[in-house]
mmCIF file of C-alpha atoms in Angstrom:
data_model
loop_
_atom_site.group_PDB
_atom_site.id
_atom_site.type_symbol
_atom_site.label_atom_id
_atom_site.label_comp_id
_atom_site.label_asym_id
_atom_site.label_seq_id
_atom_site.Cartn_x
_atom_site.Cartn_y
_atom_site.Cartn_z
ATOM 1 C CA UNK A 138 5.528 9.158 18.463
ATOM 2 C CA UNK A 139 5.481 12.295 16.310
ATOM 3 C CA UNK A 140 2.215 14.256 16.764
ATOM 4 C CA UNK A 141 1.358 13.963 13.058
ATOM 5 C CA UNK A 142 1.988 10.209 13.085
ATOM 6 C CA UNK A 143 -0.208 9.979 16.163
ATOM 7 C CA UNK A 144 -3.065 11.634 14.272
ATOM 8 C CA UNK A 145 -2.507 9.243 11.377
ATOM 9 C CA UNK A 146 -2.746 6.295 13.774
ATOM 10 C CA UNK A 147 -5.904 7.699 15.341
ATOM 11 C CA UNK A 148 -7.464 8.203 11.914
ATOM 12 C CA UNK A 149 -6.549 4.686 10.764
ATOM 13 C CA UNK A 150 -7.927 3.101 13.937
ATOM 14 C CA UNK A 151 -11.179 5.072 13.654
ATOM 15 C CA UNK A 152 -11.587 3.820 10.087
ATOM 16 C CA UNK A 153 -10.595 0.300 11.105
ATOM 17 C CA UNK A 154 -13.314 0.178 13.758
ATOM 18 C CA UNK A 155 -15.923 1.037 11.126
ATOM 19 C CA UNK A 156 -14.587 -1.638 8.763
ATOM 20 C CA UNK A 157 -14.397 -4.371 11.426
ATOM 21 C CA UNK A 158 -17.987 -3.767 12.552
ATOM 22 C CA UNK A 159 -19.232 -3.758 8.962
ATOM 23 C CA UNK A 160 -17.371 -6.998 8.220
ATOM 24 C CA UNK A 161 -19.436 -8.693 10.923
ATOM 25 C CA UNK A 162 -22.674 -7.303 9.458
ATOM 26 C CA UNK A 163 -21.982 -7.485 5.752
ATOM 27 C CA UNK A 164 -25.646 -7.832 4.770
ATOM 28 C CA UNK A 165 -26.011 -4.115 5.520
ATOM 29 C CA UNK A 166 -23.107 -3.063 3.267
ATOM 30 C CA UNK A 167 -23.925 -1.365 -0.045
ATOM 31 C CA UNK A 168 -21.675 -2.186 -3.028
ATOM 32 C CA UNK A 169 -21.357 -0.118 -6.204
ATOM 33 C CA UNK A 170 -19.238 -0.504 -9.346
ATOM 34 C CA UNK A 171 -16.929 2.409 -10.231
ATOM 35 C CA UNK A 172 -15.684 0.802 -13.424
ATOM 36 C CA UNK A 173 -14.177 -2.388 -14.803
ATOM 37 C CA UNK A 174 -13.265 -4.618 -11.836
ATOM 38 C CA UNK A 175 -13.373 -1.546 -9.575
ATOM 39 C CA UNK A 176 -15.779 -1.422 -6.641
ATOM 40 C CA UNK A 177 -16.641 0.888 -3.777
ATOM 41 C CA UNK A 178 -18.766 0.128 -0.738
ATOM 42 C CA UNK A 179 -20.611 2.261 1.771
ATOM 43 C CA UNK A 180 -17.890 1.166 4.196
ATOM 44 C CA UNK A 181 -15.102 2.654 2.022
ATOM 45 C CA UNK A 182 -16.935 5.967 2.080
ATOM 46 C CA UNK A 183 -17.698 5.931 5.810
ATOM 47 C CA UNK A 184 -14.141 4.909 6.693
ATOM 48 C CA UNK A 185 -12.686 7.601 4.446
ATOM 49 C CA UNK A 186 -14.881 10.269 5.984
ATOM 50 C CA UNK A 187 -13.787 9.173 9.475
ATOM 51 C CA UNK A 188 -10.157 9.573 8.429
ATOM 52 C CA UNK A 189 -10.769 12.990 6.874
ATOM 53 C CA UNK A 190 -12.692 14.213 9.934
ATOM 54 C CA UNK A 191 -9.918 13.059 12.283
ATOM 55 C CA UNK A 192 -7.216 14.771 10.233
ATOM 56 C CA UNK A 193 -9.135 18.005 9.699
ATOM 57 C CA UNK A 194 -9.919 18.290 13.408
ATOM 58 C CA UNK A 195 -6.190 18.589 14.140
ATOM 59 C CA UNK A 196 -4.814 19.911 10.824
ATOM 60 C CA UNK A 197 -7.597 21.784 8.986
ATOM 61 C CA UNK A 198 -5.034 23.623 6.853
ATOM 62 C CA UNK A 199 -3.548 20.453 5.315
ATOM 63 C CA UNK A 200 -4.442 19.116 1.867
ATOM 64 C CA UNK A 201 -5.809 15.615 1.349
ATOM 65 C CA UNK A 202 -5.888 13.171 -1.553
ATOM 66 C CA UNK A 203 -8.241 10.268 -0.959
ATOM 67 C CA UNK A 204 -9.274 7.344 -3.144
ATOM 68 C CA UNK A 205 -12.990 8.125 -3.021
ATOM 69 C CA UNK A 206 -13.079 11.902 -2.346
ATOM 70 C CA UNK A 207 -10.248 12.909 -4.653
ATOM 71 C CA UNK A 208 -8.213 16.030 -3.912
ATOM 72 C CA UNK A 209 -9.252 18.272 -1.025
ATOM 73 C CA UNK A 210 -7.306 21.515 -1.194
ATOM 74 C CA UNK A 211 -5.898 23.026 1.986
ATOM 75 C CA UNK A 212 -4.334 26.347 2.905
ATOM 76 C CA UNK A 213 -1.044 24.505 3.405
ATOM 77 C CA UNK A 214 -0.818 22.161 0.432
ATOM 78 C CA UNK A 215 2.875 21.438 1.093
ATOM 79 C CA UNK A 216 1.393 19.022 3.626
ATOM 80 C CA UNK A 217 -0.848 16.437 1.940
ATOM 81 C CA UNK A 218 -2.419 13.369 3.494
ATOM 82 C CA UNK A 219 -2.781 10.387 1.152
ATOM 83 C CA UNK A 220 -5.601 8.040 2.114
ATOM 84 C CA UNK A 221 -6.821 4.601 1.111
ATOM 85 C CA UNK A 222 -9.658 3.859 3.538
ATOM 86 C CA UNK A 223 -9.981 0.192 2.541
ATOM 87 C CA UNK A 224 -7.166 -1.325 0.526
ATOM 88 C CA UNK A 225 -8.462 -4.718 -0.523
ATOM 89 C CA UNK A 226 -12.097 -3.798 -1.176
ATOM 90 C CA UNK A 227 -12.678 -6.891 -3.333
ATOM 91 C CA UNK A 228 -11.422 -9.108 -0.504
ATOM 92 C CA UNK A 229 -13.782 -7.302 1.879
ATOM 93 C CA UNK A 230 -16.746 -7.755 -0.477
ATOM 94 C CA UNK A 231 -16.002 -11.477 -0.865
ATOM 95 C CA UNK A 232 -15.510 -12.002 2.861
ATOM 96 C CA UNK A 233 -11.786 -12.672 2.536
ATOM 97 C CA UNK A 234 -10.197 -11.366 5.773
ATOM 98 C CA UNK A 235 -7.248 -9.559 4.207
ATOM 99 C CA UNK A 236 -7.510 -5.770 3.847
ATOM 100 C CA UNK A 237 -6.197 -2.657 5.541
ATOM 101 C CA UNK A 238 -6.407 1.091 6.049
ATOM 102 C CA UNK A 239 -3.530 3.149 4.624
ATOM 103 C CA UNK A 240 -2.781 6.726 5.733
ATOM 104 C CA UNK A 241 0.339 8.720 4.846
ATOM 105 C CA UNK A 242 1.491 12.327 5.207
ATOM 106 C CA UNK A 243 3.625 13.767 2.422
ATOM 107 C CA UNK A 244 5.455 17.058 2.983
ATOM 108 C CA UNK A 245 6.740 18.855 -0.120
ATOM 109 C CA UNK A 246 6.463 15.646 -2.121
ATOM 110 C CA UNK A 247 8.216 13.367 0.392
ATOM 111 C CA UNK A 248 6.421 10.865 2.597
ATOM 112 C CA UNK A 249 7.194 11.708 6.223
ATOM 113 C CA UNK A 250 4.768 9.479 8.133
ATOM 114 C CA UNK A 251 2.952 6.274 7.210
ATOM 115 C CA UNK A 252 0.347 4.048 8.861
ATOM 116 C CA UNK A 253 -1.121 0.740 7.667
ATOM 117 C CA UNK A 254 -3.723 -0.809 9.939
ATOM 118 C CA UNK A 255 -5.166 -4.306 9.608
ATOM 119 C CA UNK A 256 -8.330 -4.074 11.753
ATOM 120 C CA UNK A 257 -9.092 -7.797 11.879
ATOM 121 C CA UNK A 258 -5.634 -8.818 13.091
ATOM 122 C CA UNK A 259 -5.148 -5.567 15.049
ATOM 123 C CA UNK A 260 -1.759 -5.122 13.400
ATOM 124 C CA UNK A 261 -0.548 -1.532 13.229
ATOM 125 C CA UNK A 262 2.433 -0.846 10.944
ATOM 126 C CA UNK A 263 3.931 2.628 11.368
ATOM 127 C CA UNK A 264 6.950 4.651 10.274
ATOM 128 C CA UNK A 265 8.330 8.173 10.389
ATOM 129 C CA UNK A 266 11.110 9.231 8.065
ATOM 130 C CA UNK A 267 14.493 8.526 9.693
ATOM 131 C CA UNK A 268 13.019 6.787 12.747
ATOM 132 C CA UNK A 269 12.520 3.222 11.548
ATOM 133 C CA UNK A 270 9.375 1.139 11.113
ATOM 134 C CA UNK A 271 7.356 -0.691 13.732
ATOM 135 C CA UNK A 272 4.612 -3.289 14.068
ATOM 136 C CA UNK A 273 2.601 -2.769 17.259
ATOM 137 C CA UNK A 274 5.614 -1.046 18.777
ATOM 138 C CA UNK A 275 8.244 -3.626 17.763
ATOM 139 C CA UNK A 276 11.002 -2.721 15.303
ATOM 140 C CA UNK A 277 10.739 -4.155 11.794
ATOM 141 C CA UNK A 278 13.549 -5.369 9.535
ATOM 142 C CA UNK A 279 13.341 -6.712 6.005
ATOM 143 C CA UNK A 280 14.398 -10.202 4.986
ATOM 144 C CA UNK A 281 18.141 -10.773 4.588
ATOM 145 C CA UNK A 282 17.786 -13.121 1.600
ATOM 146 C CA UNK A 283 20.737 -12.940 -0.780
ATOM 147 C CA UNK A 284 19.095 -14.438 -3.873
ATOM 148 C CA UNK A 285 15.671 -15.537 -5.051
ATOM 149 C CA UNK A 286 16.104 -19.198 -4.090
ATOM 150 C CA UNK A 287 13.502 -20.208 -1.473
ATOM 151 C CA UNK A 288 12.068 -16.683 -1.280
ATOM 152 C CA UNK A 289 8.408 -15.729 -1.191
ATOM 153 C CA UNK A 290 7.633 -12.742 -3.420
ATOM 154 C CA UNK A 291 4.378 -10.795 -3.255
ATOM 155 C CA UNK A 292 2.680 -9.409 -6.342
ATOM 156 C CA UNK A 293 -0.615 -8.119 -7.675
ATOM 157 C CA UNK A 294 -2.333 -8.593 -11.014
ATOM 158 C CA UNK A 295 -3.070 -5.465 -13.111
ATOM 159 C CA UNK A 296 -6.788 -6.292 -13.055
ATOM 160 C CA UNK A 297 -7.831 -2.689 -13.727
ATOM 161 C CA UNK A 298 -5.378 -2.350 -16.623
ATOM 162 C CA UNK A 299 -5.810 -5.468 -18.709
ATOM 163 C CA UNK A 300 -3.662 -3.972 -21.490
ATOM 164 C CA UNK A 301 -0.661 -4.722 -19.243
ATOM 165 C CA UNK A 302 -1.520 -8.426 -19.023
ATOM 166 C CA UNK A 303 1.071 -9.708 -21.502
ATOM 167 C CA UNK A 304 3.874 -7.613 -20.011
ATOM 168 C CA UNK A 305 2.918 -8.527 -16.472
ATOM 169 C CA UNK A 306 2.692 -12.261 -17.175
ATOM 170 C CA UNK A 307 6.159 -12.189 -18.742
ATOM 171 C CA UNK A 308 7.499 -10.515 -15.592
ATOM 172 C CA UNK A 309 5.589 -12.950 -13.385
ATOM 173 C CA UNK A 310 7.107 -15.892 -15.271
ATOM 174 C CA UNK A 311 10.628 -14.517 -14.992
ATOM 175 C CA UNK A 312 10.374 -14.090 -11.218
ATOM 176 C CA UNK A 313 8.481 -17.343 -10.666
ATOM 177 C CA UNK A 314 11.165 -19.329 -12.482
ATOM 178 C CA UNK A 315 13.777 -18.186 -9.943
ATOM 179 C CA UNK A 316 11.971 -17.697 -6.623
ATOM 180 C CA UNK A 317 10.574 -20.190 -4.131
ATOM 181 C CA UNK A 318 6.959 -19.065 -4.525
ATOM 182 C CA UNK A 319 4.740 -16.102 -5.362
ATOM 183 C CA UNK A 320 1.794 -14.692 -3.411
ATOM 184 C CA UNK A 321 -1.092 -12.563 -4.696
ATOM 185 C CA UNK A 322 -3.166 -11.654 -1.628
ATOM 186 C CA UNK A 323 -5.140 -8.630 -2.844
ATOM 187 C CA UNK A 324 -3.855 -5.690 -0.770
ATOM 188 C CA UNK A 325 -0.780 -3.811 -1.965
ATOM 189 C CA UNK A 326 -0.603 -1.904 1.326
ATOM 190 C CA UNK A 327 -0.300 -5.137 3.302
ATOM 191 C CA UNK A 328 2.150 -6.553 0.750
ATOM 192 C CA UNK A 329 4.449 -3.587 1.375
ATOM 193 C CA UNK A 330 4.010 -3.918 5.135
ATOM 194 C CA UNK A 331 4.759 -7.639 4.924
ATOM 195 C CA UNK A 332 8.017 -6.954 3.072
ATOM 196 C CA UNK A 333 8.926 -4.540 5.883
ATOM 197 C CA UNK A 334 8.176 -7.280 8.429
ATOM 198 C CA UNK A 335 10.193 -9.914 6.543
ATOM 199 C CA UNK A 336 7.074 -12.001 5.910
ATOM 200 C CA UNK A 337 7.671 -11.608 2.180
ATOM 201 C CA UNK A 338 11.126 -11.227 0.688
ATOM 202 C CA UNK A 339 10.011 -8.796 -2.022
ATOM 203 C CA UNK A 340 7.080 -7.360 -3.932
ATOM 204 C CA UNK A 341 6.329 -6.038 -7.409
ATOM 205 C CA UNK A 342 3.209 -4.707 -9.105
ATOM 206 C CA UNK A 343 2.194 -2.541 -12.054
ATOM 207 C CA UNK A 344 -0.301 0.301 -12.262
ATOM 208 C CA UNK A 345 -0.850 1.131 -8.603
ATOM 209 C CA UNK A 346 -2.221 4.466 -7.374
ATOM 210 C CA UNK A 347 -0.485 6.879 -4.946
ATOM 211 C CA UNK A 348 -2.848 5.906 -2.119
ATOM 212 C CA UNK A 349 -1.903 2.245 -2.584
ATOM 213 C CA UNK A 350 1.788 3.028 -2.187
ATOM 214 C CA UNK A 351 2.373 6.111 -0.037
ATOM 215 C CA UNK A 352 2.337 4.645 3.474
ATOM 216 C CA UNK A 353 3.755 1.248 2.568
ATOM 217 C CA UNK A 354 6.776 2.465 0.637
ATOM 218 C CA UNK A 355 7.903 4.525 3.639
ATOM 219 C CA UNK A 356 7.321 1.668 6.086
ATOM 220 C CA UNK A 357 9.297 -0.688 3.843
ATOM 221 C CA UNK A 358 12.173 1.773 3.380
ATOM 222 C CA UNK A 359 12.372 2.487 7.100
ATOM 223 C CA UNK A 360 12.613 -1.271 7.680
ATOM 224 C CA UNK A 361 15.642 -1.418 5.369
ATOM 225 C CA UNK A 362 14.092 -2.097 1.971
ATOM 226 C CA UNK A 363 14.919 -0.419 -1.308
ATOM 227 C CA UNK A 364 12.008 0.883 -3.381
ATOM 228 C CA UNK A 365 12.242 1.375 -7.136
ATOM 229 C CA UNK A 366 10.139 1.542 -10.251
ATOM 230 C CA UNK A 367 10.514 -1.326 -12.704
ATOM 231 C CA UNK A 368 12.978 0.687 -14.778
ATOM 232 C CA UNK A 369 15.290 1.084 -11.780
ATOM 233 C CA UNK A 370 14.364 4.719 -11.086
ATOM 234 C CA UNK A 371 12.310 6.496 -8.454
ATOM 235 C CA UNK A 372 9.215 7.383 -10.440
ATOM 236 C CA UNK A 373 6.964 4.765 -8.837
ATOM 237 C CA UNK A 374 4.565 7.264 -7.266
ATOM 238 C CA UNK A 375 3.768 8.547 -10.761
ATOM 239 C CA UNK A 376 3.894 5.323 -12.795
ATOM 240 C CA UNK A 377 2.484 3.011 -10.122
ATOM 241 C CA UNK A 378 5.036 0.387 -11.191
ATOM 242 C CA UNK A 379 6.917 -0.655 -8.075
ATOM 243 C CA UNK A 380 9.567 -3.114 -6.883
ATOM 244 C CA UNK A 381 10.406 -3.499 -3.182
ATOM 245 C CA UNK A 382 13.009 -5.783 -1.632
ATOM 246 C CA UNK A 383 16.301 -5.700 0.264
ATOM 247 C CA UNK A 384 19.481 -4.243 -1.199
ATOM 248 C CA UNK A 385 20.963 -7.632 -2.140
ATOM 249 C CA UNK A 386 17.872 -8.735 -4.048
ATOM 250 C CA UNK A 387 16.951 -5.496 -5.819
ATOM 251 C CA UNK A 388 19.568 -5.914 -8.565
ATOM 252 C CA UNK A 389 18.407 -9.491 -9.167
ATOM 253 C CA UNK A 390 14.706 -8.646 -9.358
ATOM 254 C CA UNK A 391 15.237 -5.597 -11.547
ATOM 255 C CA UNK A 392 17.451 -7.620 -13.869
ATOM 256 C CA UNK A 393 14.622 -10.081 -14.439
ATOM 257 C CA UNK A 394 11.837 -7.499 -14.702
ATOM 258 C CA UNK A 395 13.615 -4.986 -16.954
ATOM 259 C CA UNK A 396 13.860 -7.511 -19.780
ATOM 260 C CA UNK A 397 10.110 -7.189 -20.265
ATOM 261 C CA UNK A 398 9.748 -3.417 -20.017
ATOM 262 C CA UNK A 399 7.805 -1.694 -22.763
ATOM 263 C CA UNK A 400 8.750 1.774 -24.017
ATOM 264 C CA UNK A 401 5.696 3.285 -22.292
ATOM 265 C CA UNK A 402 6.944 2.009 -18.922
ATOM 266 C CA UNK A 403 10.429 3.515 -19.100
#
């Protein structure tokens, strides 16, 4: 394992331990609203600080962008860690056991290492650029589905951007009409990891943030997936509009989704 990936794993596990303990003692967790349908807990903050402390102990010169702390400048900002300490906060708050820690390292704008850790299932998804993706040490490969028939596609509602509702529902309907079924589980990081593991045949969502995507898009690509924005380009880290599936299915999914693109999404 690359030394930087090893630090990412250590950071994710440290955060995961905090989350798992808090999940068992939820009455002690403090919840605050950051905005419309957007929440943060004391656990998000504690987990994020554990990740930051672990990274800075080994790489104090690196920059960091974290969901709760924002941008932390470093002496070597070509190396930037992208952190989501608890992806699936609403699930956590409601006691739904589906959430994860996401940690990625981007070097000069390219994701080089990615970690997604599900602390309740003890599932560790990892990848380094050019070295494949793994789940608890076993190699991952995406689904080999050739068309949408009988597939399971993951998605997420744009609940923080209700102005996208009409566009999203049109896209949802187009995919749902062709696929076997759709899943909306509440953690984009795990959705991306599940595509990498072949548990879902594809995934699409609108309006995600870099910390939602960074680790998962690398893990999916290293497992053989293609990653695109809804327009068929590679601007998903900026737009937050993402489509992930295997090479055979990407053309099909994009063909259905593109019909409902608005000018602001191109």
